[in-house]
Short mmCIF file of C-alpha atoms and ligand atoms in Angstrom, two decimals:
data_model
loop_
_atom_site.label_atom_id
_atom_site.label_comp_id
_atom_site.label_asym_id
_atom_site.label_seq_id
_atom_site.Cartn_x
_atom_site.Cartn_y
_atom_site.Cartn_z
CA UNK A 738 59.21 329.10 64.49
CA UNK A 739 61.10 325.94 65.12
CA UNK A 740 64.10 327.16 67.07
CA UNK A 741 62.74 326.52 70.57
CA UNK A 742 61.52 322.96 70.02
CA UNK A 743 63.09 320.61 72.54
CA UNK A 744 63.24 316.89 73.04
CA UNK A 745 61.96 315.48 76.32
CA UNK A 746 64.91 314.04 78.26
CA UNK A 747 62.80 312.08 80.76
CA UNK A 748 60.59 310.57 78.06
CA UNK A 749 63.59 309.47 75.97
CA UNK A 750 65.21 307.90 79.03
CA UNK A 751 62.01 306.10 80.02
CA UNK A 752 61.64 304.67 76.51
CA UNK A 753 65.24 303.41 76.64
CA UNK A 754 64.57 301.77 80.00
CA UNK A 755 61.29 300.22 78.78
CA UNK A 756 63.00 298.83 75.67
CA UNK A 757 65.87 297.63 77.91
CA UNK A 758 63.37 295.49 79.82
CA UNK A 759 62.75 293.43 76.66
CA UNK A 760 65.19 290.53 76.65
CA UNK A 761 66.73 291.90 79.86
CA UNK A 762 69.84 290.17 81.27
CA UNK A 763 70.79 289.92 84.96
CA UNK A 764 73.51 292.60 84.88
CA UNK A 765 71.59 295.44 83.26
CA UNK A 766 72.06 294.47 79.61
CA UNK A 767 69.88 292.96 76.91
CA UNK A 768 69.88 290.00 74.57
CA UNK A 769 67.78 290.51 71.47
CA UNK A 770 69.39 288.65 68.58
CA UNK A 771 67.84 289.66 65.26
CA UNK A 772 64.42 288.10 64.54
CA UNK A 773 64.50 286.09 67.77
CA UNK A 774 61.47 286.05 70.06
CA UNK A 775 63.04 288.88 72.07
CA UNK A 776 63.76 290.97 68.96
CA UNK A 777 60.16 290.51 67.85
CA UNK A 778 58.98 291.77 71.24
CA UNK A 779 61.27 294.83 70.95
CA UNK A 780 60.10 295.52 67.41
CA UNK A 781 56.45 295.15 68.41
CA UNK A 782 56.95 297.65 71.24
CA UNK A 783 58.64 300.16 68.92
CA UNK A 784 55.91 299.79 66.28
CA UNK A 785 53.22 300.34 68.92
CA UNK A 786 54.96 303.52 70.14
CA UNK A 787 55.30 304.81 66.57
CA UNK A 788 51.63 304.19 65.76
CA UNK A 789 50.66 305.93 69.00
CA UNK A 790 52.79 308.87 67.80
CA UNK A 791 50.77 308.97 64.58
CA UNK A 792 53.35 307.36 62.28
CA UNK A 793 52.58 305.12 59.32
CA UNK A 794 54.59 301.94 59.83
CA UNK A 795 55.72 299.70 56.96
CA UNK A 796 58.29 296.90 56.50
CA UNK A 797 60.37 295.91 53.51
CA UNK A 798 61.34 292.45 52.26
CA UNK A 799 64.18 292.06 54.76
CA UNK A 800 62.19 293.32 57.74
CA UNK A 801 63.55 296.86 57.86
CA UNK A 802 60.94 298.96 59.68
CA UNK A 803 60.00 302.43 58.41
CA UNK A 804 57.95 304.63 60.74
CA UNK A 805 56.89 307.69 58.77
CA UNK A 806 55.77 311.03 60.14
CA UNK A 807 54.14 312.54 57.08
CA UNK A 808 55.07 315.97 55.80
CA UNK A 809 53.32 318.52 53.63
CA UNK A 810 54.72 316.91 50.46
CA UNK A 811 54.21 313.14 50.51
CA UNK A 812 56.19 312.70 47.29
CA UNK A 813 59.36 314.22 48.64
CA UNK A 814 62.23 311.92 49.62
CA UNK A 815 62.12 311.33 53.35
CA UNK A 816 64.47 312.88 55.85
CA UNK A 817 65.54 309.70 57.62
CA UNK A 818 67.08 308.64 60.89
CA UNK A 819 67.32 305.40 62.87
CA UNK A 820 69.64 302.54 63.78
CA UNK A 821 69.06 298.99 65.05
CA UNK A 822 67.16 297.29 67.89
CA UNK A 823 69.02 293.95 67.83
CA UNK A 824 71.86 293.43 70.31
CA UNK A 825 74.96 291.37 70.99
CA UNK A 826 74.41 288.28 73.22
CA UNK A 827 75.63 290.31 76.21
CA UNK A 828 74.58 293.65 74.77
CA UNK A 829 73.74 296.93 76.45
CA UNK A 830 70.62 299.07 76.48
CA UNK A 831 71.98 301.79 74.18
CA UNK A 832 73.99 300.45 71.21
CA UNK A 833 71.65 300.93 68.27
CA UNK A 834 68.56 301.29 70.42
CA UNK A 835 69.48 304.87 71.23
CA UNK A 836 69.51 305.87 67.55
CA UNK A 837 66.07 304.36 67.00
CA UNK A 838 64.50 305.85 70.12
CA UNK A 839 66.17 309.25 69.60
CA UNK A 840 64.41 309.24 66.21
CA UNK A 841 61.11 308.41 67.90
CA UNK A 842 61.73 311.18 70.43
CA UNK A 843 62.24 313.64 67.54
CA UNK A 844 58.81 312.61 66.19
CA UNK A 845 57.22 312.99 69.61
CA UNK A 846 58.85 316.42 70.11
CA UNK A 847 57.59 317.59 66.71
CA UNK A 848 54.13 316.35 67.66
CA UNK A 849 54.29 318.26 70.97
CA UNK A 850 55.22 321.42 69.07
CA UNK A 851 52.57 320.74 66.39
CA UNK A 852 55.13 321.26 63.64
CA UNK A 853 54.37 320.14 60.09
CA UNK A 854 57.52 319.61 58.06
CA UNK A 855 57.77 319.90 54.29
CA UNK A 856 59.36 316.47 53.79
CA UNK A 857 58.25 313.29 55.56
CA UNK A 858 60.48 312.01 58.36
CA UNK A 859 61.27 308.28 58.51
CA UNK A 860 62.52 306.53 61.64
CA UNK A 861 64.15 303.33 60.44
CA UNK A 862 65.01 300.08 62.24
CA UNK A 863 67.61 298.19 60.20
CA UNK A 864 67.44 294.40 60.49
CA UNK A 865 70.32 292.39 61.97
CA UNK A 866 73.01 295.02 62.45
CA UNK A 867 74.92 292.83 64.89
CA UNK A 868 75.00 289.60 62.88
CA UNK A 869 74.76 287.43 66.01
CA UNK A 870 72.07 284.98 64.96
CA UNK A 871 72.66 284.96 61.21
CA UNK A 872 74.83 286.48 58.48
CA UNK A 873 75.52 288.96 57.12
CA UNK A 874 75.77 291.58 59.85
CA UNK A 875 74.30 294.94 58.76
CA UNK A 876 71.91 292.84 56.66
CA UNK A 877 69.02 295.27 56.43
CA UNK A 878 71.05 298.32 55.48
CA UNK A 879 73.20 296.24 53.10
CA UNK A 880 70.07 295.15 51.24
CA UNK A 881 68.82 298.73 51.22
CA UNK A 882 72.10 299.93 49.70
CA UNK A 883 72.11 297.12 47.14
CA UNK A 884 75.25 295.43 48.46
CA UNK A 885 73.45 292.28 49.68
CA UNK A 886 70.82 290.33 47.79
CA UNK A 887 67.40 289.84 49.34
CA UNK A 888 67.32 286.18 48.27
CA UNK A 889 70.65 285.45 49.93
CA UNK A 890 69.52 287.08 53.16
CA UNK A 891 66.24 285.11 53.06
CA UNK A 892 68.16 281.85 52.61
CA UNK A 893 70.61 282.58 55.41
CA UNK A 894 70.29 279.95 58.16
CA UNK A 895 70.03 281.15 61.75
CA UNK A 896 71.67 279.60 64.82
CA UNK A 897 68.28 278.04 65.55
CA UNK A 898 68.24 276.23 62.20
CA UNK A 899 65.48 278.35 60.67
CA UNK A 900 65.89 280.48 57.56
CA UNK A 901 65.65 284.24 57.78
CA UNK A 902 62.63 284.16 55.48
CA UNK A 903 60.84 281.77 57.84
CA UNK A 904 61.65 284.07 60.76
CA UNK A 905 60.44 287.15 58.89
CA UNK A 906 57.17 285.37 58.21
CA UNK A 907 56.69 283.99 61.71
CA UNK A 908 57.52 287.31 63.41
CA UNK A 909 55.25 289.24 61.04
CA UNK A 910 58.00 291.47 59.62
CA UNK A 911 58.12 290.22 56.02
CA UNK A 912 57.06 293.25 53.98
CA UNK A 913 56.57 293.70 50.26
CA UNK A 914 58.61 296.86 49.62
CA UNK A 915 61.86 296.17 47.81
CA UNK A 916 64.79 297.34 49.97
CA UNK A 917 66.21 300.54 48.51
CA UNK A 918 63.07 301.47 46.59
CA UNK A 919 62.33 304.34 48.94
CA UNK A 920 64.21 307.57 48.26
CA UNK A 921 65.93 309.25 51.18
CA UNK A 922 66.77 312.95 51.24
CA UNK A 923 69.38 312.07 53.86
CA UNK A 924 70.08 309.66 56.72
CA UNK A 925 71.36 310.78 60.12
CA UNK A 926 72.18 308.08 62.69
CA UNK A 927 72.60 308.96 66.35
CA UNK A 928 74.68 306.47 68.34
CA UNK A 929 76.64 306.11 71.54
CA UNK A 930 80.33 306.52 70.76
CA UNK A 931 81.29 303.01 71.95
CA UNK A 932 84.75 304.40 72.65
CA UNK A 933 86.37 306.63 75.30
CA UNK A 934 87.24 309.78 73.35
CA UNK A 935 84.28 312.12 73.98
CA UNK A 936 84.32 311.30 77.68
CA UNK A 937 88.05 311.90 78.02
CA UNK A 938 87.90 315.12 75.95
CA UNK A 939 84.93 316.41 77.93
CA UNK A 940 82.75 316.86 74.83
CA UNK A 941 79.03 316.17 74.58
CA UNK A 942 78.66 315.65 70.82
CA UNK A 943 80.87 313.89 68.30
CA UNK A 944 80.33 315.00 64.71
CA UNK A 945 81.33 311.89 62.76
CA UNK A 946 83.10 312.68 59.51
CA UNK A 947 83.87 309.14 58.36
CA UNK A 948 83.70 305.45 59.23
CA UNK A 949 86.85 303.39 59.01
CA UNK A 950 87.03 300.49 56.57
CA UNK A 951 86.44 296.93 57.77
CA UNK A 952 87.69 293.69 56.36
CA UNK A 953 86.90 290.22 57.65
CA UNK A 954 89.15 287.35 56.68
CA UNK A 955 88.22 283.76 57.44
CA UNK A 956 91.46 281.87 57.80
CA UNK A 957 91.50 278.08 57.58
CA UNK A 958 94.67 276.31 58.71
CA UNK A 959 94.96 272.61 57.92
CA UNK A 960 97.52 270.23 59.39
CA UNK A 961 96.98 266.63 60.45
CA UNK A 962 95.22 264.98 63.40
CA UNK A 963 97.68 262.74 65.24
CA UNK A 964 98.31 261.12 68.62
CA UNK A 965 99.46 263.47 71.37
CA UNK A 966 101.55 260.76 73.04
CA UNK A 967 103.28 259.13 70.11
CA UNK A 968 103.94 261.92 67.58
CA UNK A 969 107.39 263.48 68.09
CA UNK A 970 107.43 267.24 68.36
CA UNK A 971 109.30 267.66 65.08
CA UNK A 972 106.82 265.56 63.09
CA UNK A 973 103.65 267.36 63.99
CA UNK A 974 101.44 269.41 61.74
CA UNK A 975 99.62 271.25 64.51
CA UNK A 976 97.00 273.56 63.04
CA UNK A 977 96.20 275.25 66.35
CA UNK A 978 99.87 276.03 66.97
CA UNK A 979 100.16 277.51 63.47
CA UNK A 980 96.99 279.53 63.93
CA UNK A 981 98.31 280.83 67.26
CA UNK A 982 101.58 281.98 65.69
CA UNK A 983 99.57 283.70 62.98
CA UNK A 984 97.39 285.52 65.49
CA UNK A 985 100.46 286.82 67.33
CA UNK A 986 102.05 287.91 64.04
CA UNK A 987 98.88 289.67 62.87
CA UNK A 988 98.65 291.60 66.10
CA UNK A 989 102.28 292.70 65.78
CA UNK A 990 101.73 293.94 62.22
CA UNK A 991 98.69 295.99 63.30
CA UNK A 992 100.50 297.43 66.34
CA UNK A 993 103.48 298.42 64.20
CA UNK A 994 101.30 300.20 61.63
CA UNK A 995 99.95 303.31 63.36
CA UNK A 996 97.53 304.40 66.07
CA UNK A 997 94.52 303.89 63.77
CA UNK A 998 95.01 300.23 62.84
CA UNK A 999 92.73 297.69 64.59
CA UNK A 1000 93.16 293.93 64.37
CA UNK A 1001 91.12 291.40 66.30
CA UNK A 1002 90.87 287.63 66.23
CA UNK A 1003 87.82 286.98 68.39
CA UNK A 1004 86.67 283.62 67.17
CA UNK A 1005 88.49 280.35 66.61
CA UNK A 1006 87.36 276.78 66.02
CA UNK A 1007 89.60 273.79 66.42
CA UNK A 1008 89.13 270.23 65.22
CA UNK A 1009 88.82 267.71 66.66
CA UNK A 1010 89.06 269.82 69.85
CA UNK A 1011 90.09 266.85 71.92
CA UNK A 1012 92.70 266.76 74.68
CA UNK A 1013 94.81 263.89 73.37
CA UNK A 1014 94.82 264.70 69.65
CA UNK A 1015 97.06 267.18 67.91
CA UNK A 1016 94.58 269.51 66.18
CA UNK A 1017 94.44 268.98 62.43
CA UNK A 1018 92.25 271.95 61.67
CA UNK A 1019 91.93 275.52 62.91
CA UNK A 1020 89.64 278.21 61.56
CA UNK A 1021 89.69 281.79 62.84
CA UNK A 1022 88.11 285.09 61.88
CA UNK A 1023 90.31 288.14 61.48
CA UNK A 1024 88.69 291.58 61.84
CA UNK A 1025 90.87 294.34 60.34
CA UNK A 1026 90.01 298.06 60.35
CA UNK A 1027 91.61 301.31 59.23
CA UNK A 1028 90.29 304.73 58.11
CA UNK A 1029 92.45 304.84 54.95
CA UNK A 1030 91.74 302.48 52.06
CA UNK A 1031 95.39 302.30 50.92
CA UNK A 1032 96.61 301.37 54.41
CA UNK A 1033 93.91 298.73 54.70
CA UNK A 1034 95.17 297.17 51.47
CA UNK A 1035 98.79 297.32 52.63
CA UNK A 1036 97.94 295.71 55.99
CA UNK A 1037 95.96 293.00 54.27
CA UNK A 1038 98.91 292.19 51.97
CA UNK A 1039 101.44 292.05 54.84
CA UNK A 1040 99.15 289.92 56.96
CA UNK A 1041 98.58 287.39 54.19
CA UNK A 1042 102.33 287.21 53.53
CA UNK A 1043 103.04 286.61 57.23
CA UNK A 1044 100.42 283.86 57.46
CA UNK A 1045 101.72 282.13 54.33
CA UNK A 1046 105.26 282.20 55.73
CA UNK A 1047 104.15 280.61 59.00
CA UNK A 1048 102.08 277.98 57.18
CA UNK A 1049 105.02 277.08 54.90
CA UNK A 1050 107.54 276.61 57.73
CA UNK A 1051 105.07 274.42 59.69
CA UNK A 1052 103.86 272.31 56.73
CA UNK A 1053 100.33 273.63 57.06
CA UNK A 1054 97.84 274.42 54.35
CA UNK A 1055 96.28 277.82 54.35
CA UNK A 1056 92.96 278.96 52.97
CA UNK A 1057 92.01 282.64 53.29
CA UNK A 1058 88.54 283.83 52.36
CA UNK A 1059 87.40 287.45 52.48
CA UNK A 1060 84.00 287.52 54.19
CA UNK A 1061 83.50 291.27 54.43
CA UNK A 1062 85.19 294.14 52.62
CA UNK A 1063 83.75 297.52 53.53
CA UNK A 1064 85.94 300.40 52.40
CA UNK A 1065 86.26 303.52 54.57
CA UNK A 1066 83.18 305.73 54.16
CA UNK A 1067 83.44 309.52 54.17
CA UNK A 1068 80.14 311.16 55.15
CA UNK A 1069 78.36 313.97 53.29
CA UNK A 1070 80.11 317.34 53.78
CA UNK A 1071 76.84 319.19 53.28
CA UNK A 1072 75.01 317.15 55.90
CA UNK A 1073 77.96 317.32 58.33
CA UNK A 1074 77.69 321.13 58.07
CA UNK A 1075 73.98 320.86 58.94
CA UNK A 1076 74.86 318.75 62.01
CA UNK A 1077 77.51 321.31 63.04
CA UNK A 1078 74.97 324.12 62.68
CA UNK A 1079 72.54 322.17 64.87
CA UNK A 1080 75.28 321.67 67.49
CA UNK A 1081 75.97 325.42 67.50
CA UNK A 1082 72.27 326.17 67.76
CA UNK A 1083 71.98 323.86 70.77
CA UNK A 1084 75.21 325.17 72.34
CA UNK A 1085 76.97 321.87 73.08
CA UNK A 1086 80.72 321.26 73.20
CA UNK A 1087 81.58 319.09 70.21
CA UNK A 1088 84.43 317.64 68.22
CA UNK A 1089 84.90 315.97 64.86
CA UNK A 1090 85.72 312.29 65.01
CA UNK A 1091 85.77 309.10 62.99
CA UNK A 1092 83.79 306.01 63.82
CA UNK A 1093 85.79 302.99 64.85
CA UNK A 1094 82.80 300.71 64.69
CA UNK A 1095 80.81 299.78 61.60
CA UNK A 1096 77.29 301.15 61.45
CA UNK A 1097 74.27 300.90 59.19
CA UNK A 1098 75.07 304.49 58.17
CA UNK A 1099 78.09 303.24 56.20
CA UNK A 1100 75.78 301.30 53.92
CA UNK A 1101 73.17 304.01 53.62
CA UNK A 1102 75.95 306.46 52.67
CA UNK A 1103 76.15 304.65 49.31
CA UNK A 1104 72.63 305.75 48.36
CA UNK A 1105 71.92 308.98 50.29
CA UNK A 1106 73.79 311.84 51.98
CA UNK A 1107 74.61 310.45 55.42
CA UNK A 1108 76.03 311.61 58.74
CA UNK A 1109 76.27 310.41 62.34
CA UNK A 1110 75.98 312.04 65.75
CA UNK A 1111 77.88 310.47 68.66
CA UNK A 1112 77.24 310.93 72.38
CA UNK A 1113 79.58 309.80 75.18
CA UNK A 1114 79.17 306.45 76.88
CA UNK A 1115 80.55 305.56 80.28
CA UNK A 1116 84.20 304.43 80.18
CA UNK A 1117 83.81 303.96 76.42
CA UNK A 1118 82.29 300.56 77.13
CA UNK A 1119 79.96 298.86 74.64
CA UNK A 1120 78.97 295.33 73.61
CA UNK A 1121 78.83 294.84 77.36
CA UNK A 1122 75.95 294.68 79.81
CA UNK A 1123 77.47 297.57 81.76
CA UNK A 1124 77.16 299.89 78.75
CA UNK A 1125 75.87 303.20 80.08
CA UNK A 1126 75.22 306.83 79.17
CA UNK A 1127 73.71 309.79 81.01
CA UNK A 1128 70.15 310.96 80.35
CA UNK A 1129 71.50 314.48 79.71
CA UNK A 1130 74.04 313.38 77.08
CA UNK A 1131 71.47 311.15 75.36
CA UNK A 1132 68.99 314.04 75.27
CA UNK A 1133 71.72 316.34 73.89
CA UNK A 1134 72.34 313.98 70.97
CA UNK A 1135 68.60 313.69 70.32
CA UNK A 1136 68.34 317.46 70.44
CA UNK A 1137 71.06 317.84 67.80
CA UNK A 1138 69.32 315.14 65.76
CA UNK A 1139 66.02 317.02 66.04
CA UNK A 1140 67.48 320.27 64.74
CA UNK A 1141 69.45 318.51 61.99
CA UNK A 1142 66.36 316.68 60.71
CA UNK A 1143 64.23 319.79 61.10
CA UNK A 1144 66.66 321.83 59.00
CA UNK A 1145 66.46 319.26 56.19
CA UNK A 1146 62.75 318.56 56.46
CA UNK A 1147 61.54 322.16 56.64
CA UNK A 1148 63.81 323.44 53.88
CA UNK A 1149 61.83 324.09 50.72
CA UNK A 1150 64.49 322.40 48.69
CA UNK A 1151 64.04 320.86 45.29
CA UNK A 1152 63.93 317.11 45.69
CA UNK A 1153 66.97 315.23 44.55
CA UNK A 1154 66.42 312.97 41.54
ZN1 ZN B 1509 75.19 299.77 66.89
#
């Protein structure tokens, strides 16, 4: 009965464009930092659409939004999908937003076809995936998976000097449900690839089998402030120079590892940051990723050793703090098979792949069977206003999502404990 249900490509595209108008930037992108005024406007629009589609909408204590399309058995764990609505400061219209609106399009398509599923379907918006305005990134899904405490998230201070709890209250998204209390039958996140592989391989769907591990190190390098004109070159303790040598060394270690290693230093602060003073302090963030846990450990060890060696030869003090440690996450084999079956049913060209970026799905995978569906994006570009994808590819991913969720939600399975 359900095999000919289709998503509506034009409707999905229009919703993406309408959401893209919220917090719109001059070059086609969006800026909706989590729990900002713009994010509230985006959330409000999504909630309105979901209510119009007949969903029950609730929030939890960290502002995660759950839009539920009820099924025949209200007590059954929900078949869940979703992603995030917040963006990078120069974000695009698709990163995260696509996964949320593809979920909404699945609900609308099921409504059009008047299908009642056995299990409820939840479309979820996870709070603060991007971590732009406050920490931690992936906050909502981390709380849901029990790897971040609600109290710590509430106390986190935003770039505007407010606390997250204040923002949740003022935006109207502070709910009472404890994150993680709701049982999920599964979670399937659709997302643009954010890389160039599907496009270059000519495939429409990426079946994601795992997410690579991510580690964030905060590296503090301490030397001594001194006069640029009077301090001889051999008597300096230049923290910025030491940090620079470290950054070059870290990049070399990652390049020498293998094709999968990723190392980025994208943020550095220097004190006193003044033209005529040798910098006494440098702090940078180091983002390290690899799909294998053992290699991640080995890279981490070599990088620390290299930084200590540079600090020692330059009389600098070194302080390394691990901010994030997310091990590689393999997705559920069972659910991946369901995604593959949906791809075959829909007749799209697909390939298995791993996710280079972190996603909310990596947290949810700790508490429920999880998978991801990737669609191509133009030139592999993301976290950029020019981020783009075709209406046909976006609809294809939503179509695979529809048939994956339908397979789980119509199955008369025994609920998992
Ligand atoms: Zn994303």
